[in-house]
mmCIF file of C-alpha atoms in Angstrom:
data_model
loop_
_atom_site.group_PDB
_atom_site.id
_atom_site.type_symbol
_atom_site.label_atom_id
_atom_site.label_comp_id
_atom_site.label_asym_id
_atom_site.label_seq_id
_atom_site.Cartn_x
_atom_site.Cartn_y
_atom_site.Cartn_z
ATOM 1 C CA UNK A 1 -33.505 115.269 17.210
ATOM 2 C CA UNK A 2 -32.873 112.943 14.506
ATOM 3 C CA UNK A 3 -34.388 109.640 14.155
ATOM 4 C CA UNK A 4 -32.912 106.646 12.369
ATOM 5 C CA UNK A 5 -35.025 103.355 11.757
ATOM 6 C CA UNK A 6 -33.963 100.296 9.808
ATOM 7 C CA UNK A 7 -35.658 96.962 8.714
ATOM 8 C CA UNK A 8 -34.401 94.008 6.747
ATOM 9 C CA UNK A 9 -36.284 91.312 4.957
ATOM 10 C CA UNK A 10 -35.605 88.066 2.829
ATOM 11 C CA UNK A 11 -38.311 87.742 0.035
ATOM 12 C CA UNK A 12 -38.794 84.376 0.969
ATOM 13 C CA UNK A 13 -40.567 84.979 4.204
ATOM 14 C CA UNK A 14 -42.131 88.827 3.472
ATOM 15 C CA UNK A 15 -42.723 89.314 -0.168
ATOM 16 C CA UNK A 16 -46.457 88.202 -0.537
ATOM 17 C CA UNK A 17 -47.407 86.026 -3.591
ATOM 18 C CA UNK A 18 -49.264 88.869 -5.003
ATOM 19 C CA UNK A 19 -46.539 91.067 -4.662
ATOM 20 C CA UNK A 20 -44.711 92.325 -7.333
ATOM 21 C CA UNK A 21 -40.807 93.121 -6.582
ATOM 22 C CA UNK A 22 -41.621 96.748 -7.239
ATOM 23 C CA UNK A 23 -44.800 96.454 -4.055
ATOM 24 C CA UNK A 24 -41.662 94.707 -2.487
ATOM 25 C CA UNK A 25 -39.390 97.619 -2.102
ATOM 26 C CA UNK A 26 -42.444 100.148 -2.007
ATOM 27 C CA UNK A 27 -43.758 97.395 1.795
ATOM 28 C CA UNK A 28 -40.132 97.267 3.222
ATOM 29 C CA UNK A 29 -40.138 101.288 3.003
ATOM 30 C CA UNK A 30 -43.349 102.055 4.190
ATOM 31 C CA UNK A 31 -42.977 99.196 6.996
ATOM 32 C CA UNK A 32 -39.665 101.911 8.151
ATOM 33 C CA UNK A 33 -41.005 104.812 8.010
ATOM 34 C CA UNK A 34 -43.639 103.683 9.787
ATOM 35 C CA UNK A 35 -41.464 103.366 12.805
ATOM 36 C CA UNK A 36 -40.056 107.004 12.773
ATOM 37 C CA UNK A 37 -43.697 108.112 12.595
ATOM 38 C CA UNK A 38 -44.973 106.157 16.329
ATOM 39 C CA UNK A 39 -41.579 107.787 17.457
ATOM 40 C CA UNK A 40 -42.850 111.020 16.537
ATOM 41 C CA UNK A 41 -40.701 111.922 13.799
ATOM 42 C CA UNK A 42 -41.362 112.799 10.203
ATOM 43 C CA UNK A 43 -39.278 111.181 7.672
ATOM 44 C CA UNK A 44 -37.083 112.990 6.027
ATOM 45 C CA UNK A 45 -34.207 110.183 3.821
ATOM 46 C CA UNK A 46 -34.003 106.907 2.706
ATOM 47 C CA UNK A 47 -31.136 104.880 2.554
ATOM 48 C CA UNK A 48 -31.291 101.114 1.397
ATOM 49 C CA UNK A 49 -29.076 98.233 0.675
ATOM 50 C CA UNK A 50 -30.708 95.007 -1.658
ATOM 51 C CA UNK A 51 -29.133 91.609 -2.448
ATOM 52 C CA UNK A 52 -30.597 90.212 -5.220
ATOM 53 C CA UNK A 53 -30.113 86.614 -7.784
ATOM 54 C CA UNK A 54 -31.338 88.491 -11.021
ATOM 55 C CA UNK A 55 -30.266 92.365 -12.407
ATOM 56 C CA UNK A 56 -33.945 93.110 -12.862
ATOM 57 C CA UNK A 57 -35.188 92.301 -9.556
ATOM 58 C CA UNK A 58 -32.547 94.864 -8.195
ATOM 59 C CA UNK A 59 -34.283 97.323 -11.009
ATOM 60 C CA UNK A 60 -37.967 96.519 -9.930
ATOM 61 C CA UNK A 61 -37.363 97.407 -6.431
ATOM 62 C CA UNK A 62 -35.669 100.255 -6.968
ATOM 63 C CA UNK A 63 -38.452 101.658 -8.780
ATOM 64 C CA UNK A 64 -40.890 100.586 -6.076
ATOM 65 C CA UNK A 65 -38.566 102.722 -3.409
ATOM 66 C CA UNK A 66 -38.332 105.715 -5.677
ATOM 67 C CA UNK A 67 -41.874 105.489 -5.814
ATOM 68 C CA UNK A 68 -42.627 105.944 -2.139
ATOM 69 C CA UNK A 69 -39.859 108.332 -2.110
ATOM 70 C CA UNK A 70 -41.888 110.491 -4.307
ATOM 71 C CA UNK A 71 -45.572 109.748 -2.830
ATOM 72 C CA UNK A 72 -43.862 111.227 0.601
ATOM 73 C CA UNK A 73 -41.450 113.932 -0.986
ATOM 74 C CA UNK A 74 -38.990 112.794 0.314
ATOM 75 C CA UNK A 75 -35.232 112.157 -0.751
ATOM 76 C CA UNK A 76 -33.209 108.583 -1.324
ATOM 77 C CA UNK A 77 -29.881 108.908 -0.317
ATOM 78 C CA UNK A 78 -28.305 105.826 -1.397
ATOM 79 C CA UNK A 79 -29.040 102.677 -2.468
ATOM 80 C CA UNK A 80 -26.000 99.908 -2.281
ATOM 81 C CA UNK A 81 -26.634 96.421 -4.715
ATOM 82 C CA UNK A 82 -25.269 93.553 -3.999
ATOM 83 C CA UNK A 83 -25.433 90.204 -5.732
ATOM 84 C CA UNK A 84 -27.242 86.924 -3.770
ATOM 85 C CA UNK A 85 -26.674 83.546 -4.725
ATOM 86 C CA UNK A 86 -29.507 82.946 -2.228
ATOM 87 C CA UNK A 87 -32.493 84.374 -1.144
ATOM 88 C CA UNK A 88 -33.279 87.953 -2.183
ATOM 89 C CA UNK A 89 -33.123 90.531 0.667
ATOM 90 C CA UNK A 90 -32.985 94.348 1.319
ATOM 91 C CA UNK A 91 -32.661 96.670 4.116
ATOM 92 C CA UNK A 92 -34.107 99.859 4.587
ATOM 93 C CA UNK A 93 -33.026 102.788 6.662
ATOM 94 C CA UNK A 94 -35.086 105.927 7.206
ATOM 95 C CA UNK A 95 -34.287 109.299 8.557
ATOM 96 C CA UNK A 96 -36.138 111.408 10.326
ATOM 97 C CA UNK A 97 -36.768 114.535 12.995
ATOM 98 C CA UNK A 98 -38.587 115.125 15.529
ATOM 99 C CA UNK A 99 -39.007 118.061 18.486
ATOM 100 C CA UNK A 100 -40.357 115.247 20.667
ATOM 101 C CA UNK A 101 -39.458 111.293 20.529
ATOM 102 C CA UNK A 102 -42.147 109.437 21.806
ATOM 103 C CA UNK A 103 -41.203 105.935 23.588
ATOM 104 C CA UNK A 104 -42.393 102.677 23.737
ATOM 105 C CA UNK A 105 -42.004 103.048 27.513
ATOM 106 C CA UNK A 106 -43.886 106.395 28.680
ATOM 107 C CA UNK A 107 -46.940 104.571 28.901
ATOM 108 C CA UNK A 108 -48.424 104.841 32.982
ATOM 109 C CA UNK A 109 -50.922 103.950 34.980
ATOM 110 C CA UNK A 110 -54.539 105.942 34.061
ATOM 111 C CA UNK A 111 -53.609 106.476 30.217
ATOM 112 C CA UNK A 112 -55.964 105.898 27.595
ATOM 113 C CA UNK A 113 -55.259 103.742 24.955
ATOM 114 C CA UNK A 114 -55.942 104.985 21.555
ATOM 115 C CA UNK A 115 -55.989 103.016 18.264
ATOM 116 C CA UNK A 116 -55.176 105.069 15.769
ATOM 117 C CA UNK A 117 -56.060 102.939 11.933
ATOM 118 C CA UNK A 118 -57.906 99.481 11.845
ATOM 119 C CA UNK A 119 -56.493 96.081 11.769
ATOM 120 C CA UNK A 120 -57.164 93.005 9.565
ATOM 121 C CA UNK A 121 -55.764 93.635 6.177
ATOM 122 C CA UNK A 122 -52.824 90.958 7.942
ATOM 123 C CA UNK A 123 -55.556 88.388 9.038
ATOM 124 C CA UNK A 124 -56.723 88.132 5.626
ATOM 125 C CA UNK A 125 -53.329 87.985 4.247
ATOM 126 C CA UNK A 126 -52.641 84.782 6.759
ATOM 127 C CA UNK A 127 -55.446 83.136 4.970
ATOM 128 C CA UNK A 128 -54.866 83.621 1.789
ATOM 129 C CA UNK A 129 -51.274 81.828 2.525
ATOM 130 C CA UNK A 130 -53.241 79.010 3.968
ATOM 131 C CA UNK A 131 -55.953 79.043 0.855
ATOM 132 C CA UNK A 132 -58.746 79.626 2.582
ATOM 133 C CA UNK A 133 -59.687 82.646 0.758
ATOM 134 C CA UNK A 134 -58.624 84.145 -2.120
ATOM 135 C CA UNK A 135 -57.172 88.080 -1.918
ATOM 136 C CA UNK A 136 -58.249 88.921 -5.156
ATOM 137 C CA UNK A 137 -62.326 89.215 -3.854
ATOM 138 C CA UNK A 138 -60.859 91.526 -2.085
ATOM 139 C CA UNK A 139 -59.703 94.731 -3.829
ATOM 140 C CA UNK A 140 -59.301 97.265 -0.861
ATOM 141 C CA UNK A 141 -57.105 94.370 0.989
ATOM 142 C CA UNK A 142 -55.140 93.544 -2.433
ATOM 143 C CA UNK A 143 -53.854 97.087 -2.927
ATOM 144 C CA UNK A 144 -53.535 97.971 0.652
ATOM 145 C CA UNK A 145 -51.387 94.600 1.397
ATOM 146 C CA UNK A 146 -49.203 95.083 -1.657
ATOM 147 C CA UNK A 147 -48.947 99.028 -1.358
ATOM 148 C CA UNK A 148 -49.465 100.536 2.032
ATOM 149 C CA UNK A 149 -49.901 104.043 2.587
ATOM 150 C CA UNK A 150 -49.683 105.578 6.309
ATOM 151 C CA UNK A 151 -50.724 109.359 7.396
ATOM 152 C CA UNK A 152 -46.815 111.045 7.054
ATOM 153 C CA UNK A 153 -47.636 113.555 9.261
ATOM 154 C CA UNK A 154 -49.546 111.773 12.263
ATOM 155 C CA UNK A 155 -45.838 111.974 13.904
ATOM 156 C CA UNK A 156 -45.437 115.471 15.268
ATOM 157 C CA UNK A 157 -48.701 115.663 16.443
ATOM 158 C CA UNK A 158 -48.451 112.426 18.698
ATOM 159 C CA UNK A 159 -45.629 115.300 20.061
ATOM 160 C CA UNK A 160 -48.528 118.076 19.768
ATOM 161 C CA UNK A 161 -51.037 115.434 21.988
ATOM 162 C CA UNK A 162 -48.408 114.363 24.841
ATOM 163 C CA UNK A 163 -48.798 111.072 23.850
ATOM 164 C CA UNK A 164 -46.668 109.040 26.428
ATOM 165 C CA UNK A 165 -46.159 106.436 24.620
ATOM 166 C CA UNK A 166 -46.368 104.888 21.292
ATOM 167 C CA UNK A 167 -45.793 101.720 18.538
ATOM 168 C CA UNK A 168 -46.924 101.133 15.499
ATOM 169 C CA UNK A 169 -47.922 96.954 13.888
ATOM 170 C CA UNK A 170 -46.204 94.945 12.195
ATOM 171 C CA UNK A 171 -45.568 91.677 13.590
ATOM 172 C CA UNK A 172 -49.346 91.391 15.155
ATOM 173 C CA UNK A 173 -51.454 93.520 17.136
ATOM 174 C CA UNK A 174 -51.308 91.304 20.088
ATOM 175 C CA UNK A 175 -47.333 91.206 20.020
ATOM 176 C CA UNK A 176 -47.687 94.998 19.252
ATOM 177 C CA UNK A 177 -49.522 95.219 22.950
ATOM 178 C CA UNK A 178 -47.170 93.422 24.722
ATOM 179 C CA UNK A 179 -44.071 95.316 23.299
ATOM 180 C CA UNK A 180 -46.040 97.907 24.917
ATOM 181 C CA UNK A 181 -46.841 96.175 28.233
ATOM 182 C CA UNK A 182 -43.395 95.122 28.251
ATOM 183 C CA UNK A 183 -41.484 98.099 27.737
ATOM 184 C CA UNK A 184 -43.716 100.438 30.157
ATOM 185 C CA UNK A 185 -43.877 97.808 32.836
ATOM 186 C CA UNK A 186 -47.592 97.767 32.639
ATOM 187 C CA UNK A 187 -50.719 95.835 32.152
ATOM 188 C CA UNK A 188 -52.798 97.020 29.056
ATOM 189 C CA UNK A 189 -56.696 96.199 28.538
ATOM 190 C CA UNK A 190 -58.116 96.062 25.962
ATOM 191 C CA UNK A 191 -62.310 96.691 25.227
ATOM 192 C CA UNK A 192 -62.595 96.810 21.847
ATOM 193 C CA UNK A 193 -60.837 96.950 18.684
ATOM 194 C CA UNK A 194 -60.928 98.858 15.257
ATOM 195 C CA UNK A 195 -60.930 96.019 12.295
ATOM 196 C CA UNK A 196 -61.470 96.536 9.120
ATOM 197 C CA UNK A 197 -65.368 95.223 7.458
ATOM 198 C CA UNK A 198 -63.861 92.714 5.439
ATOM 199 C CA UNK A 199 -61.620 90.656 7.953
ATOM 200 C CA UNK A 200 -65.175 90.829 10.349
ATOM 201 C CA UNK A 201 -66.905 89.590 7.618
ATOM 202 C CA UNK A 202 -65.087 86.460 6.634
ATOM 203 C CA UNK A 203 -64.083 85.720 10.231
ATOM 204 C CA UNK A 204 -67.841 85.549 10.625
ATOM 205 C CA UNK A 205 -67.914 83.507 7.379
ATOM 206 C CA UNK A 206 -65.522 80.971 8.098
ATOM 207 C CA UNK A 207 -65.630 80.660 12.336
ATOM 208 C CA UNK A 208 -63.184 81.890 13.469
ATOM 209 C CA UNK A 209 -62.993 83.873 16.311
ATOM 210 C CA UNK A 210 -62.731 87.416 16.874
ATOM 211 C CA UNK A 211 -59.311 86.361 19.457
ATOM 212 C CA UNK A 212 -57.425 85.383 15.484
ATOM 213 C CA UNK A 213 -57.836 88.692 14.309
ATOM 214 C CA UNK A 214 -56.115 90.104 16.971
ATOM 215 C CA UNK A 215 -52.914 88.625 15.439
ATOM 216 C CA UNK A 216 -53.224 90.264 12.275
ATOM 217 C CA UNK A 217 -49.945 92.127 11.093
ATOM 218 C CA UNK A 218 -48.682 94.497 8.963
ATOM 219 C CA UNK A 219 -51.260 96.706 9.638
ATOM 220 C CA UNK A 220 -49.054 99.751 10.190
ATOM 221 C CA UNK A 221 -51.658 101.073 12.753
ATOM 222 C CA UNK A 222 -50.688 102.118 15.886
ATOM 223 C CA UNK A 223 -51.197 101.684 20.018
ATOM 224 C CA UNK A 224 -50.504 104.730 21.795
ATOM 225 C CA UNK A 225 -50.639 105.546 25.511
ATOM 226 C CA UNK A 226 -52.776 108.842 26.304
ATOM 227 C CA UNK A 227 -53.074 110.793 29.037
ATOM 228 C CA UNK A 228 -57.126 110.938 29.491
ATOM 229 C CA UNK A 229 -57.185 114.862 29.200
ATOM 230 C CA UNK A 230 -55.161 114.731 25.527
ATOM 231 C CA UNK A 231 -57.573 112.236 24.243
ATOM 232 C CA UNK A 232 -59.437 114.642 22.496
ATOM 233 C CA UNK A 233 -56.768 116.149 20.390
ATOM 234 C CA UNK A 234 -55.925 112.950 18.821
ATOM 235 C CA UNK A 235 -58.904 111.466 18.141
ATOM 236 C CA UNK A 236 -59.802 115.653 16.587
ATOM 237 C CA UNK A 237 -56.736 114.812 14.085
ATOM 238 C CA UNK A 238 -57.905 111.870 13.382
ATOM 239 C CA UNK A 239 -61.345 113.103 12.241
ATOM 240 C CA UNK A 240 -60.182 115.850 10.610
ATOM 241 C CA UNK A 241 -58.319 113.671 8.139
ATOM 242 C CA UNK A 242 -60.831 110.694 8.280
ATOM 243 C CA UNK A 243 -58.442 108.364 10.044
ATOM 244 C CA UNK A 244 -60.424 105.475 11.733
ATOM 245 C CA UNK A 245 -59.878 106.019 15.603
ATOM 246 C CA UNK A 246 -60.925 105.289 18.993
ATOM 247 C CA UNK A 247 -60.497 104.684 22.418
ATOM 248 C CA UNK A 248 -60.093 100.971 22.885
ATOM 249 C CA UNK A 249 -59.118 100.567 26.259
ATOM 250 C CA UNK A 250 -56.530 101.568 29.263
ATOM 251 C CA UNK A 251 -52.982 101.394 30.676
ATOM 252 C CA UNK A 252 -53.549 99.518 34.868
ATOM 253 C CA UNK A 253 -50.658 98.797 36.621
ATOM 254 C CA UNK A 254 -49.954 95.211 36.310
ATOM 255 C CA UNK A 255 -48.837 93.266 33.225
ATOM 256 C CA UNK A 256 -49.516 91.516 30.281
ATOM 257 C CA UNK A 257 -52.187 92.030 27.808
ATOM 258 C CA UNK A 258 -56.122 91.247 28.467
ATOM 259 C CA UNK A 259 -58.989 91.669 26.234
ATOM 260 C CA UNK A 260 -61.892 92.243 27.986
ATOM 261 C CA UNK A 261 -61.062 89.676 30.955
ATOM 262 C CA UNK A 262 -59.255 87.401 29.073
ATOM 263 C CA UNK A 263 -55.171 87.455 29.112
ATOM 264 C CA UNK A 264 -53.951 86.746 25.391
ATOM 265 C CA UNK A 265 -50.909 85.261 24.689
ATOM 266 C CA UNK A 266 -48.340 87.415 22.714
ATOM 267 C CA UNK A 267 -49.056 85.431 19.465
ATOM 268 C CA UNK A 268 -48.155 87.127 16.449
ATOM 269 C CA UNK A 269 -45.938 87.218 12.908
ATOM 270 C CA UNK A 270 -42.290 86.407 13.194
ATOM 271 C CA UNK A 271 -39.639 85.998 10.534
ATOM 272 C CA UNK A 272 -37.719 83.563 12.704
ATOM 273 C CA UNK A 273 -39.481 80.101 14.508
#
C-alpha cells in the first residue's frame, strides 16, 4: 500500500534560531517521514515545494533535503521553487509502502502503551526561545534539535508487532496522547515517561515541574497502542538497536489523557493561536 505524508512550514514560526536554512530543509523532511514511519511504512520519495525571499536560501535548503535524502537512501523526486515576497516556507511530501498501515485509531481497551524514543529535546528548545537557558551547553540537544535522525526502519516492524495503533510527536507529547485518545475513542494513562537526562536535569534546576515536560515537541518519538502479548517484540527491537523504550502505561475505556491520576490538558506546540 502506498503511503503519502505532507507537512508545510513558514520559517518564521519553525526554523529555530540556531538553525541554519540547510537544518531547515533537513527538520521539515525528517518531521514527514516521520509520519509514514508510525503508519508503518518505510519511505521510499521525496517531493517538496519551497517559497523563498533570497536565491540562496532556496540553495541552502535544497542541500539540507538532499542531505537526508542520502542519510536514508532514498530518492527526491522533485523539488518546485517559488519566489516569496513574505515569509519563507516549504512543503514536504514523502512516499512510502507498507504491507500493514497502522492507525491512529486501532488503539482498544487492555493495550499497552509503549514509548518508543525519549522526550525533552522540545522542552529545552521552548526555553531557549524564552532565554532561560542557553542551547549551546547543550551539545546532544543542539545537534539533535537542528538535525534529527529517526530509526527508518522501526515502520514495518510496528506491522511485524501488531501494533494497533500508532503516532509519532511533533506538536507535544501531551497533544500527541490525545490525538490518540481522540481518534480510538479511549482514555489513555499514563505512569511514567521516557525523557531525556538533560531536560530532567534543568527542569530540576530551574522548578519546573515534571507536568511542562510533557509538552515538549518535536521529539519525533512515538505512542503506540500494544496488545499486552506483542509487547515483547517491540521493546526486543528496540534493544537490539539501543532505542530507549518502555512500557509507560495503558489504553482503559474512557477518555482523555491522565498521568498517574491527574487528567492533563491537551497543551502542546501549534503553528496557529
Amino acid at each position: 500500500m502506498l503511503l503519502v505524508n505532507i507537512d508545510g512550514y513558514a520559517s518564521s514560526e519553525s526554523k529555530l534560531p540556531w538553525m541554519s536554512w540547510s537544518d531547515w530543509g533537513w527538520k521539515a523532511t525528517v518531521a514527514s517521514m516521520a509520519d509514514i514511519l508510525a503508519s508503518g511504512g518505510r519511505p521510499k520519495a521525496i517531493a517538496c515545494s519551497i517559497g523563498v525571499s533570497r536565491l540562496e536560501y532556496a540553495y541552502e535548503i535544497a542541500s539540507g533535503i538532499g542531505e537526508v535524502s542520502s542519510w536514508a537512501n532514498i530518492q527526491v523526486l522533485k523539488c518546485d521553487t517559488n519566489r516569496s515576497h513574505g515569509d519563507n516556507w516549504i512543503d514536504v511530501a514523502v512516499l512510502g509502502y507498507t504491507l500493514k498501515p497502522i492507525p491512529r485509531s486501532g488503539a482498544r481497551p487492555g493495550d499497552l502503551l509503549v514509548q518508543v524514543g525519549p522526550i525533552g529535546y522540545g522542552f529545552l528548545s521552548d526555553l531557549a526561545l524564552k532565554g532561560l537557558i542557553d542551547i549551546r551547553d547543550y551539545p546532544r540537544v543542539l545537534e539533535y534539535t537542528r538535525r534529527p535522525k529517526i530509526q527508518l526502519d522501526i515502520g514495518p516492524r510496528l506491522g511485524e508487532c501488531s501494533i494497533r495503533a500508532s503516532i509519532d510527536n511533533s506538536d507535544g507529547w501531551i497533544a500527541t496522547l490525545y490525538q490518540l485518545s481522540l481518534s480510538s475513542r479511549v482514555k489513555i494513562v499514563v505512569e511514567k515517561t521516557i525523557i531525556i537526562e538533560e531536560a530532567l536535569d534543568v527542569a530540576s534546576r530551574i522548578g519546573v515541574s515534571e507536568y511542562k515536560v510533557l509538552e515538549s515537541w518535536e521529539d519525533y518519538n512515538l505512542a503506540l497502542a500494544v496488545p499486552p502479548q506483542n509487547t515483547d517484540c517491540i521493546l526486543e527491537y528496540c534493544k537490539r538497536y539501543d532505542i530507549r523504550c518502555d512500557i509507560i502505561g495503558r489504553v482503559e475505556l474512557g477518555s482523555r489523557v491522565y498521568y498517574k491520576d491527574l487528567e492533563l490538558k491537551p497543551i502542546g506546540w501549534t503553528w496557529v493561536d
